[in-house]
């Protein structure tokens, strides 16, 4: 599986231009397709969900032209799709599936609508019940109440009153409302149960109005689509930035200092999720807003917990659940039942993953309660849910972490992690690589002490792995078995001391025997893979000095300073000789030199993470340098890049 490892973050500030709103993009595309005339859609979101909608419209015979950038021309079909028989694949795009179902059921034709497995677990029965009241002929091809669907031509009986449930997903009501003008007759929609996610209905009504259809609304229970409603192209329409996407950056600013400004949504937005800013302000964040921008800063004393009804910001509220990791007290998010029927069961997913980080979490049918506690590194699963990936990126302010399947952000924000990297600053790393006995361990440890940074002796992990294999009777070239041991290594670094299984290992990992074993196990790809995240988890505040062979090339390619520290083979052999004798081991200089050359060769020639000087690494040859001189050189280089 693909993953993205995030170092612990130090701060966040800057500007982000947001991608277009998913909800607005797919509504605009459908209405432009149903309208009379051509519509130029500007700043459309480029994402999986909008691609599914564009593909579907093309399959239905709608003229779709890419104009370059995120601009498209849609040639409306006046409510009559030219293609009357089609099979449409809509991925996991609820914002395409629901309204297309409604429009196609009323437009007449023979259509099959399918999606990914998760789409087939997301309920649609309430919408179908509404459509059937109008005479639509819909067959469930899988389970009753769920996609895939077969829509057949039917005699539509327009007019009168249709009732639809509003307490599972507002997308059912949105789908019906957007499709009803196709009937040409006044129709009333009665909402059964309390309507959730009302702001999304506001978006629907606002966009329908832009296309010339004014829905009359009586509170949130009754909606009337007047007779003679016809969609007409507004000519050119601009898609607002995505307010839900804004939530991650506002939260980054609120946690990581700020000011962090998002551009593309603001006070004048039609998206309810802009009210996420109010929720963040309740947590103490300093928020400023203009017509189409918002900005967040961290409060003086840190964020505080909130107890909030989130019905009005169902998607952005997820961001509060991970922001809660940084708030004093227990945060409770209520009235979020709709989370359970989204891309995944978001309440369950959120609870499971927050617990992995060490938070205390309580979940109910329609609420989640989060109490932060000591956060620990973890690999976070994202459940093919873009918002899970984006929400958990915030947790990097508390700990280094791994995000599994990060590309799921493509659903709404393919470039999320690029923007994220641009506005955040990570805990610094100094990567010191070099051959055996070059003195890099001593230099690295002293540099770390001088800066107050943590120190990672990555060679020790390979040595410990070799030792653990030896103790378990596993051969050093048994890749799978050694990798399994490496993954489970119960190791603790406690200052100068290293503990394996709770017992101090001392010099047992420094013998020539284990040195040879370490060099062997380090050549195994699966072993290196197993130790990857364990090493990256050291990338915490205030900073890290790591020494090894691949610190700068593989483990911390983003390191602020990379040093390739070496010395002549003779000098290194002589240093090792003195070290061994000093520790009471017996040693022979010519043998040591030969062994060292052999190990250098193996470390440099192996296919995985070979030892080499990176192009962006500083060369430090210590053959004629004292330790102090070497340490001072590294500190001088670092102070130049740390500015
Ligand atoms: O730095 P050291 O001598 O303690 O390393 C022991 C072995 O582990 C050595 O053969 C190289 C290997 N190693 C590695 O492959 N990658 C690292 N990052 C660190 C060490």
XYZ file of C-alpha atoms and ligand atoms in Angstrom:
663
model
C 0.000 0.000 0.000
C 1.163 3.533 -0.671
C 1.805 5.731 2.320
C 3.012 9.176 3.238
C 5.134 9.723 6.341
C 4.750 13.115 7.942
C 7.328 14.508 10.352
C 6.146 16.359 13.428
C 5.288 19.905 12.443
C 6.676 23.035 14.029
C 4.445 25.712 12.505
C 2.038 26.644 9.735
C 1.530 29.934 7.925
C 0.986 31.252 4.418
C -1.627 31.446 1.689
C -3.561 28.700 -0.062
C -5.703 29.124 -3.153
C -8.459 26.554 -2.744
C -9.632 24.128 -5.411
C -13.265 24.483 -6.513
C -16.059 23.192 -4.295
C -17.079 19.610 -4.998
C -20.723 20.217 -4.109
C -20.988 23.279 -6.299
C -18.991 21.727 -9.163
C -21.173 18.674 -9.607
C -24.435 20.585 -9.176
C -23.337 23.176 -11.733
C -22.293 20.476 -14.206
C -25.633 18.695 -13.991
C -27.717 21.849 -14.275
C -25.561 23.124 -17.158
C -26.218 19.785 -18.875
C -29.970 20.018 -18.264
C -30.230 23.690 -19.242
C -31.085 25.375 -22.508
C -27.952 26.927 -23.992
C -24.231 26.677 -23.457
C -22.585 27.311 -20.120
C -18.970 28.167 -19.500
C -18.010 26.734 -16.121
C -14.917 28.375 -14.618
C -12.678 27.147 -11.766
C -14.300 23.707 -11.708
C -12.815 21.318 -9.174
C -10.468 18.843 -10.865
C -11.027 15.630 -8.899
C -12.286 12.058 -9.047
C -15.882 13.057 -8.279
C -16.101 15.709 -10.981
C -14.398 13.402 -13.483
C -17.088 10.787 -12.843
C -19.775 13.423 -13.478
C -18.101 14.704 -16.654
C -17.700 11.149 -17.975
C -21.348 10.391 -17.223
C -22.573 13.518 -18.982
C -20.466 12.681 -22.032
C -21.834 9.135 -22.030
C -25.318 10.671 -22.011
C -24.470 12.658 -25.135
C -23.978 16.048 -23.504
C -21.412 18.240 -25.253
C -18.467 18.673 -22.886
C -15.432 20.704 -23.997
C -12.282 21.306 -21.954
C -11.248 24.939 -22.334
C -7.938 24.580 -20.531
C -7.154 25.246 -16.891
C -10.161 24.271 -14.845
C -12.621 25.749 -17.341
C -15.219 23.788 -19.298
C -17.966 24.424 -21.808
C -21.142 22.410 -21.388
C -23.691 22.304 -24.178
C -27.044 21.934 -22.441
C -29.563 19.407 -23.717
C -32.697 21.229 -22.579
C -33.692 18.435 -20.223
C -33.509 15.688 -22.874
C -30.357 13.595 -22.768
C -29.504 12.569 -26.352
C -28.403 9.053 -25.331
C -31.380 7.027 -24.136
C -29.590 3.865 -23.120
C -26.351 3.777 -21.143
C -24.462 2.148 -18.323
C -22.792 4.713 -16.071
C -19.983 4.103 -13.596
C -19.931 6.767 -10.910
C -17.147 5.558 -8.633
C -17.751 6.707 -5.059
C -19.182 10.066 -6.081
C -22.383 10.576 -4.080
C -22.715 14.081 -5.510
C -22.917 12.544 -8.988
C -24.885 9.387 -8.169
C -27.874 10.835 -6.325
C -28.811 13.761 -8.592
C -28.123 11.785 -11.783
C -30.410 9.027 -10.531
C -33.199 11.538 -10.026
C -32.658 13.330 -13.332
C -32.409 10.126 -15.363
C -35.403 8.516 -13.658
C -37.580 11.485 -14.633
C -35.962 12.158 -18.030
C -36.924 8.727 -19.392
C -34.564 6.176 -20.869
C -32.917 2.901 -19.985
C -29.949 3.393 -17.690
C -27.814 1.330 -15.352
C -25.972 3.259 -12.620
C -23.091 1.641 -10.780
C -20.242 2.615 -8.481
C -17.422 1.172 -6.414
C -18.222 -1.364 -3.680
C -18.602 1.366 -1.032
C -21.070 3.260 -3.241
C -23.165 0.083 -3.229
C -23.261 0.246 0.579
C -24.468 3.845 0.667
C -28.269 4.069 0.979
C -30.387 5.564 -1.801
C -33.769 3.987 -0.969
C -35.326 7.203 0.329
C -34.642 8.960 -2.966
C -35.990 6.019 -4.973
C -39.162 5.986 -2.829
C -39.656 9.650 -3.708
C -39.085 9.020 -7.417
C -41.471 6.052 -7.406
C -44.222 8.314 -6.093
C -43.846 10.161 -9.401
C -44.093 6.918 -11.386
C -40.374 6.250 -11.936
C -39.452 2.641 -12.730
C -36.383 1.760 -10.683
C -35.002 -1.713 -9.979
C -32.330 -2.487 -7.402
C -29.717 -4.709 -9.029
C -28.081 -5.617 -5.712
C -29.541 -5.059 -2.276
C -32.880 -3.311 -1.840
C -32.335 0.340 -1.051
C -28.804 0.500 -2.450
C -27.043 0.932 -5.794
C -26.485 -0.435 -8.402
C -29.743 0.630 -10.063
C -31.595 -0.026 -13.275
C -33.788 2.866 -14.435
C -36.335 2.089 -17.133
C -38.549 4.341 -19.216
C -41.785 5.020 -17.343
C -44.836 7.181 -17.462
C -44.077 9.988 -15.075
C -47.061 11.356 -13.143
C -45.867 14.834 -12.311
C -47.447 17.247 -9.921
C -48.889 16.782 -6.494
C -46.840 16.136 -3.450
C -43.827 13.884 -3.044
C -42.432 13.022 0.338
C -38.813 12.259 0.951
C -36.873 11.502 4.092
C -34.492 14.234 5.115
C -32.779 12.672 8.085
C -30.325 10.301 6.337
C -28.758 12.412 3.621
C -29.703 15.821 2.269
C -28.561 14.588 -1.142
C -31.916 12.819 -1.635
C -33.764 16.100 -1.385
C -31.133 17.816 -3.528
C -31.491 15.127 -6.215
C -35.271 15.421 -6.279
C -35.320 19.208 -6.317
C -32.798 19.413 -9.145
C -34.734 16.870 -11.239
C -38.260 18.185 -10.706
C -38.108 21.051 -13.243
C -37.843 18.292 -15.896
C -41.542 17.536 -15.299
C -42.662 21.089 -16.122
C -45.464 20.834 -13.554
C -45.686 22.339 -10.086
C -44.579 19.767 -7.550
C -44.349 19.987 -3.796
C -41.758 18.092 -1.805
C -42.499 17.353 1.824
C -39.537 16.456 3.975
C -40.156 13.640 6.432
C -38.065 13.753 9.604
C -35.673 16.526 10.542
C -33.721 17.705 7.531
C -29.993 17.276 8.094
C -27.175 19.180 6.430
C -29.465 22.150 5.608
C -26.607 24.264 4.222
C -26.243 21.817 1.355
C -29.885 22.444 0.439
C -29.089 26.155 0.476
C -26.335 25.473 -2.065
C -28.784 23.506 -4.218
C -31.379 26.283 -4.140
C -28.797 28.998 -4.845
C -27.431 27.166 -7.892
C -30.923 26.304 -9.202
C -31.685 30.036 -8.943
C -28.566 30.867 -10.975
C -29.999 28.564 -13.666
C -33.363 30.335 -13.528
C -35.436 28.102 -11.251
C -36.737 29.640 -8.018
C -37.884 27.046 -5.518
C -40.376 28.248 -2.913
C -39.471 27.101 0.552
C -41.672 26.834 3.641
C -39.217 26.438 6.481
C -37.206 23.277 5.979
C -40.207 20.937 5.660
C -41.796 21.914 2.356
C -40.384 22.955 -1.011
C -42.399 23.893 -4.090
C -40.941 23.709 -7.601
C -43.232 25.954 -9.662
C -44.898 25.019 -12.944
C -42.998 26.000 -16.067
C -39.612 25.885 -14.335
C -36.952 25.570 -17.009
C -33.193 25.639 -16.542
C -31.497 28.352 -18.584
C -27.773 28.784 -18.878
C -26.439 31.760 -16.924
C -23.721 32.061 -19.599
C -20.605 31.944 -17.473
C -20.571 30.608 -13.928
C -17.662 30.628 -11.457
C -17.268 27.791 -8.959
C -16.358 28.955 -5.458
C -13.390 27.480 -3.629
C -14.240 24.459 -1.491
C -15.223 25.518 2.017
C -14.733 22.017 3.427
C -11.192 21.967 2.017
C -10.635 25.355 3.644
C -11.260 23.764 7.046
C -7.935 21.874 7.055
C -5.881 24.981 6.421
C -7.805 27.103 8.892
C -7.216 24.403 11.487
C -3.522 24.276 10.544
C -3.303 28.009 11.198
C -5.205 27.681 14.480
C -2.905 24.910 15.708
C 0.373 25.888 14.079
C 0.475 29.624 14.686
C -0.644 31.121 11.405
C -1.627 33.444 9.966
C -2.906 30.997 7.393
C -5.133 32.453 4.711
C -7.383 30.536 2.322
C -8.515 32.231 -0.864
C -11.638 31.316 -2.827
C -14.246 31.326 -0.065
C -15.211 33.885 2.518
C -18.062 35.876 3.939
C -20.002 35.927 0.645
C -19.895 32.154 0.160
C -23.033 30.102 -0.462
C -21.427 27.110 1.261
C -22.495 26.307 4.778
C -19.079 24.902 5.629
C -17.669 28.435 5.872
C -19.301 28.371 9.312
C -16.544 25.984 10.297
C -14.616 29.204 10.962
C -17.109 30.041 13.736
C -16.600 26.629 15.312
C -12.854 27.133 15.214
C -13.294 30.577 16.758
C -15.262 28.917 19.553
C -12.192 26.768 20.157
C -10.293 30.010 20.599
C -8.786 30.516 17.139
C -8.467 34.070 15.862
C -10.414 34.304 12.615
C -10.563 37.089 10.078
C -12.710 37.107 6.976
C -13.137 39.022 3.747
C -15.641 38.532 0.912
C -13.672 35.634 -0.575
C -10.939 34.832 1.935
C -10.584 33.609 5.504
C -7.609 33.564 7.807
C -6.812 31.751 11.056
C -4.235 32.234 13.786
C -3.536 30.306 16.953
C -4.792 31.822 20.199
C -2.355 32.846 22.935
C -3.108 30.103 25.429
C -3.890 27.307 22.939
C -7.211 25.896 21.756
C -10.012 24.854 24.099
C -12.519 22.023 23.754
C -16.071 22.625 22.516
C -19.401 20.848 22.749
C -21.086 21.486 19.427
C -24.122 20.549 17.367
C -22.535 20.008 13.929
C -25.637 19.473 11.818
C -24.850 22.666 9.906
C -21.250 21.672 9.033
C -21.305 17.885 8.617
C -18.178 17.586 6.463
C -16.038 20.296 8.010
C -16.936 19.004 11.469
C -14.611 16.062 10.846
C -11.759 18.546 10.978
C -12.828 19.489 14.514
C -12.398 15.870 15.597
C -8.661 15.931 14.869
C -8.272 19.582 15.929
C -9.622 18.310 19.283
C -6.240 16.608 19.793
C -4.858 20.109 20.431
C -7.669 21.475 22.593
C -7.687 21.589 26.347
C -10.538 19.378 27.597
C -13.040 17.039 25.994
C -14.556 17.961 22.635
C -18.012 16.604 21.803
C -19.386 16.760 18.264
C -23.126 16.053 18.153
C -25.803 15.473 15.548
C -23.396 13.879 13.066
C -25.375 10.728 12.194
C -24.812 11.427 8.484
C -21.112 10.592 8.994
C -22.119 6.940 9.143
C -23.312 6.835 5.515
C -20.522 8.791 3.858
C -17.445 7.509 1.987
C -16.992 5.268 5.005
C -18.625 5.065 8.437
C -16.821 8.212 9.479
C -17.702 8.047 13.167
C -16.269 4.540 13.480
C -13.245 5.334 11.298
C -12.472 8.540 13.160
C -12.750 6.811 16.543
C -10.533 3.899 15.510
C -7.779 6.088 14.128
C -7.834 8.686 16.910
C -7.425 5.848 19.395
C -4.356 4.618 17.501
C -2.756 7.981 18.256
C -3.532 7.550 21.935
C -6.589 9.798 22.271
C -9.542 8.792 24.440
C -12.588 8.493 22.212
C -16.211 7.705 22.869
C -18.596 7.198 19.971
C -22.361 7.038 19.783
C -24.876 6.622 16.997
C -24.710 10.332 16.217
C -21.846 11.793 18.229
C -18.152 11.513 18.921
C -16.253 12.665 21.999
C -12.492 13.195 21.940
C -10.146 13.771 24.871
C -6.518 14.313 23.966
C -3.780 12.512 25.836
C -0.115 11.772 25.164
C -0.050 11.288 21.411
C 2.139 8.567 19.923
C 3.219 7.840 16.333
C 0.882 5.585 14.372
C 0.025 4.484 10.854
C -3.387 5.943 10.037
C -5.784 4.120 7.728
C -7.905 6.333 5.501
C -10.752 4.025 4.357
C -10.745 5.421 0.813
C -12.063 8.615 2.390
C -10.372 11.846 1.325
C -11.471 13.634 4.473
C -9.881 11.040 6.752
C -6.529 11.632 5.060
C -6.795 15.413 5.222
C -8.107 15.505 8.804
C -5.316 13.323 10.125
C -2.634 15.443 8.514
C -3.346 17.888 11.384
C -2.220 15.295 13.918
C 1.324 15.812 12.620
C 1.505 18.795 14.964
C 1.480 16.272 17.814
C 3.573 13.434 16.413
C 5.235 12.071 13.314
C 2.721 9.790 11.647
C 2.047 7.684 8.584
C -0.986 8.275 6.342
C -1.909 5.156 4.404
C -3.235 5.528 0.859
C -2.810 9.321 0.807
C -3.930 9.553 -2.816
C -7.534 9.139 -1.679
C -7.472 12.950 -1.360
C -7.922 12.913 -5.155
C -11.667 12.745 -4.538
C -11.790 16.463 -3.810
C -8.254 17.825 -3.470
C -5.618 15.988 -5.515
C -2.899 18.486 -4.579
C -3.697 18.617 -0.883
C -0.382 17.320 0.394
C 1.603 19.652 -1.892
C -0.291 22.659 -0.500
C 0.100 21.204 2.999
C 3.883 20.973 2.576
C 4.046 24.539 1.268
C 2.428 26.078 4.350
C 3.896 23.919 7.113
C 7.366 23.761 8.609
C 8.539 20.440 9.985
C 10.831 19.636 12.893
C 14.355 19.994 11.466
C 16.606 17.055 10.642
C 20.347 16.849 10.221
C 21.191 13.703 8.260
C 24.730 12.424 8.683
C 25.700 9.508 6.482
C 29.012 7.834 5.982
C 30.947 4.586 6.128
C 31.674 2.522 9.230
C 33.926 4.005 11.867
C 34.058 7.400 10.209
C 33.206 8.958 13.557
C 29.733 10.006 12.467
C 28.123 8.478 15.560
C 30.244 10.569 17.896
C 29.827 13.711 15.812
C 26.065 13.195 15.422
C 25.532 12.633 19.150
C 27.518 15.779 20.022
C 25.723 17.913 17.450
C 22.413 16.664 18.839
C 23.476 17.521 22.383
C 24.646 20.992 21.347
C 21.300 21.766 19.695
C 19.104 19.974 22.228
C 17.901 17.667 19.435
C 17.168 13.944 19.616
C 19.744 11.541 18.219
C 18.982 8.518 16.062
C 21.719 5.907 15.729
C 20.129 4.071 12.818
C 22.998 1.595 12.573
C 22.005 0.418 16.049
C 18.636 -0.690 14.651
C 20.367 -2.943 12.103
C 22.743 -4.168 14.796
C 19.804 -4.896 17.115
C 18.016 -6.709 14.315
C 21.100 -8.860 13.693
C 21.378 -9.558 17.421
C 17.666 -10.392 17.733
C 17.970 -12.786 14.769
C 21.021 -14.443 16.272
C 19.240 -14.900 19.601
C 16.141 -16.282 17.866
C 18.232 -18.683 15.790
C 17.163 -16.996 12.548
C 19.747 -16.911 9.742
C 20.815 -13.388 8.722
C 19.905 -14.013 5.107
C 16.366 -15.232 5.871
C 14.774 -12.014 4.620
C 11.151 -12.617 5.612
C 11.967 -13.922 9.082
C 14.513 -11.179 9.823
C 12.103 -8.529 8.549
C 9.396 -9.886 10.850
C 11.804 -9.609 13.777
C 12.762 -6.071 12.728
C 9.123 -5.026 12.595
C 8.507 -6.257 16.132
C 11.802 -5.149 17.625
C 11.017 -4.108 21.179
C 13.654 -1.412 21.367
C 13.899 1.656 23.514
C 16.488 4.409 23.254
C 17.130 5.923 26.623
C 19.876 8.497 26.292
C 23.118 6.558 25.809
C 21.414 3.284 26.723
C 19.703 0.958 24.287
C 17.218 -1.586 25.621
C 16.099 -4.667 23.725
C 13.058 -6.363 25.232
C 13.522 -4.150 28.300
C 17.126 -5.316 28.873
C 20.151 -3.050 28.340
C 22.112 -4.449 25.385
C 25.331 -2.567 26.071
C 28.269 -3.562 23.903
C 26.669 -6.795 22.691
C 25.750 -5.016 19.447
C 29.244 -3.590 18.931
C 31.145 -6.858 18.463
C 32.711 -7.607 15.080
C 30.373 -10.575 14.718
C 27.250 -8.427 15.057
C 28.834 -5.716 12.865
C 29.068 -8.292 10.086
C 25.502 -9.484 10.788
C 24.203 -5.896 10.730
C 25.797 -5.309 7.364
C 24.101 -8.468 6.054
C 20.604 -7.801 7.359
C 20.898 -4.154 6.228
C 21.193 -5.360 2.639
C 17.701 -6.907 2.771
C 14.956 -4.715 1.322
C 12.203 -6.077 3.548
C 14.268 -5.371 6.656
C 14.860 -1.768 5.608
C 11.159 -1.387 4.861
C 10.264 -2.757 8.291
C 12.516 -0.201 9.981
C 11.458 2.787 7.876
C 8.618 4.266 9.922
C 10.356 3.484 13.204
C 13.183 5.765 12.091
C 10.932 8.492 10.718
C 9.041 8.505 14.006
C 12.164 10.116 15.520
C 11.531 13.244 13.423
C 10.036 15.196 16.319
C 10.423 18.641 17.794
C 12.684 20.356 18.534
C 14.749 18.429 15.959
C 16.747 15.345 15.139
C 20.253 14.330 14.191
C 20.274 10.943 12.480
C 23.328 9.004 11.477
C 23.605 6.032 9.162
C 23.941 5.223 5.484
C 20.642 6.394 4.005
C 19.516 9.179 6.325
C 19.691 11.802 3.600
C 18.754 9.601 0.646
C 15.826 7.514 1.909
C 14.757 8.156 5.493
C 14.849 11.959 5.645
C 15.191 13.189 2.059
C 13.726 16.512 3.232
C 16.530 17.033 5.797
C 17.570 20.653 6.233
C 21.228 19.623 6.304
C 22.815 16.513 4.811
C 26.389 15.644 5.636
C 28.489 12.880 4.119
C 31.033 12.213 6.810
C 34.015 10.060 5.968
C 37.714 9.438 6.614
C 40.375 7.325 4.937
C 39.955 3.555 5.433
C 43.280 3.400 7.322
C 42.228 6.154 9.708
C 38.859 4.520 10.303
C 40.444 1.097 10.919
C 42.794 2.646 13.403
C 39.896 4.429 15.202
C 37.941 1.165 15.381
C 41.028 -0.622 16.689
C 41.445 1.888 19.514
C 37.722 1.734 20.293
C 37.684 -2.067 20.518
C 40.842 -2.277 22.586
C 39.452 0.454 24.841
C 36.352 -1.679 25.426
C 38.438 -4.725 26.249
C 37.824 -6.608 22.970
C 40.787 -8.195 21.247
C 41.546 -6.723 17.824
C 43.950 -6.993 14.922
C 44.526 -3.910 12.756
C 45.099 -5.562 9.316
C 42.018 -7.767 9.819
C 39.972 -4.752 10.851
C 41.079 -2.843 7.753
C 40.194 -5.767 5.492
C 36.792 -6.209 7.182
C 36.071 -2.509 6.959
C 36.840 -2.441 3.228
C 34.624 -5.463 2.688
C 31.766 -3.847 4.629
C 32.223 -0.517 2.800
C 31.982 -2.444 -0.422
C 28.815 -4.266 0.652
C 27.151 -1.071 1.983
C 28.020 0.815 -1.216
C 27.203 -1.924 -3.728
C 23.936 -3.268 -2.332
C 20.866 -2.635 -4.451
C 18.717 -1.143 -1.674
C 19.692 2.195 -0.151
C 23.398 1.912 -1.002
C 25.825 4.199 0.798
C 26.657 7.166 -1.416
C 27.109 10.871 -1.119
C 23.888 12.646 -2.057
C 24.221 15.484 -4.543
C 22.895 17.911 -1.928
C 25.090 16.620 0.927
C 28.093 18.467 2.340
C 31.304 16.400 2.317
C 33.101 16.272 5.649
C 36.407 14.358 5.559
C 37.519 13.892 9.148
C 40.808 12.089 8.433
C 42.761 15.014 9.814
C 40.054 16.660 11.930
C 39.457 16.464 15.665
C 35.977 15.599 16.862
C 35.427 19.193 18.009
C 36.410 20.522 14.593
C 34.002 18.132 12.868
C 31.168 19.024 15.277
C 31.758 22.747 14.808
C 31.714 22.394 11.047
C 28.315 20.649 11.143
C 26.933 23.281 13.536
C 28.179 26.080 11.277
C 26.530 24.520 8.246
C 23.315 24.017 10.178
C 23.124 27.555 11.483
C 23.424 28.761 7.889
C 20.441 26.698 6.695
C 18.332 27.003 9.849
C 17.806 30.754 9.353
O 26.701 2.703 11.474
P 26.905 1.232 11.964
O 28.278 0.721 11.759
O 26.407 1.054 13.372
O 25.934 0.368 11.036
C 25.798 -1.006 11.170
C 25.423 -1.622 9.845
O 24.125 -1.191 9.460
C 26.375 -1.256 8.704
O 26.759 -2.401 7.999
C 25.554 -0.396 7.783
C 24.151 -0.655 8.153
N 23.367 0.571 8.156
C 22.599 0.830 7.069
O 22.585 0.062 6.135
N 21.822 1.930 7.043
C 21.845 2.799 8.055
N 21.068 3.879 7.991
C 22.668 2.572 9.164
C 23.432 1.442 9.174
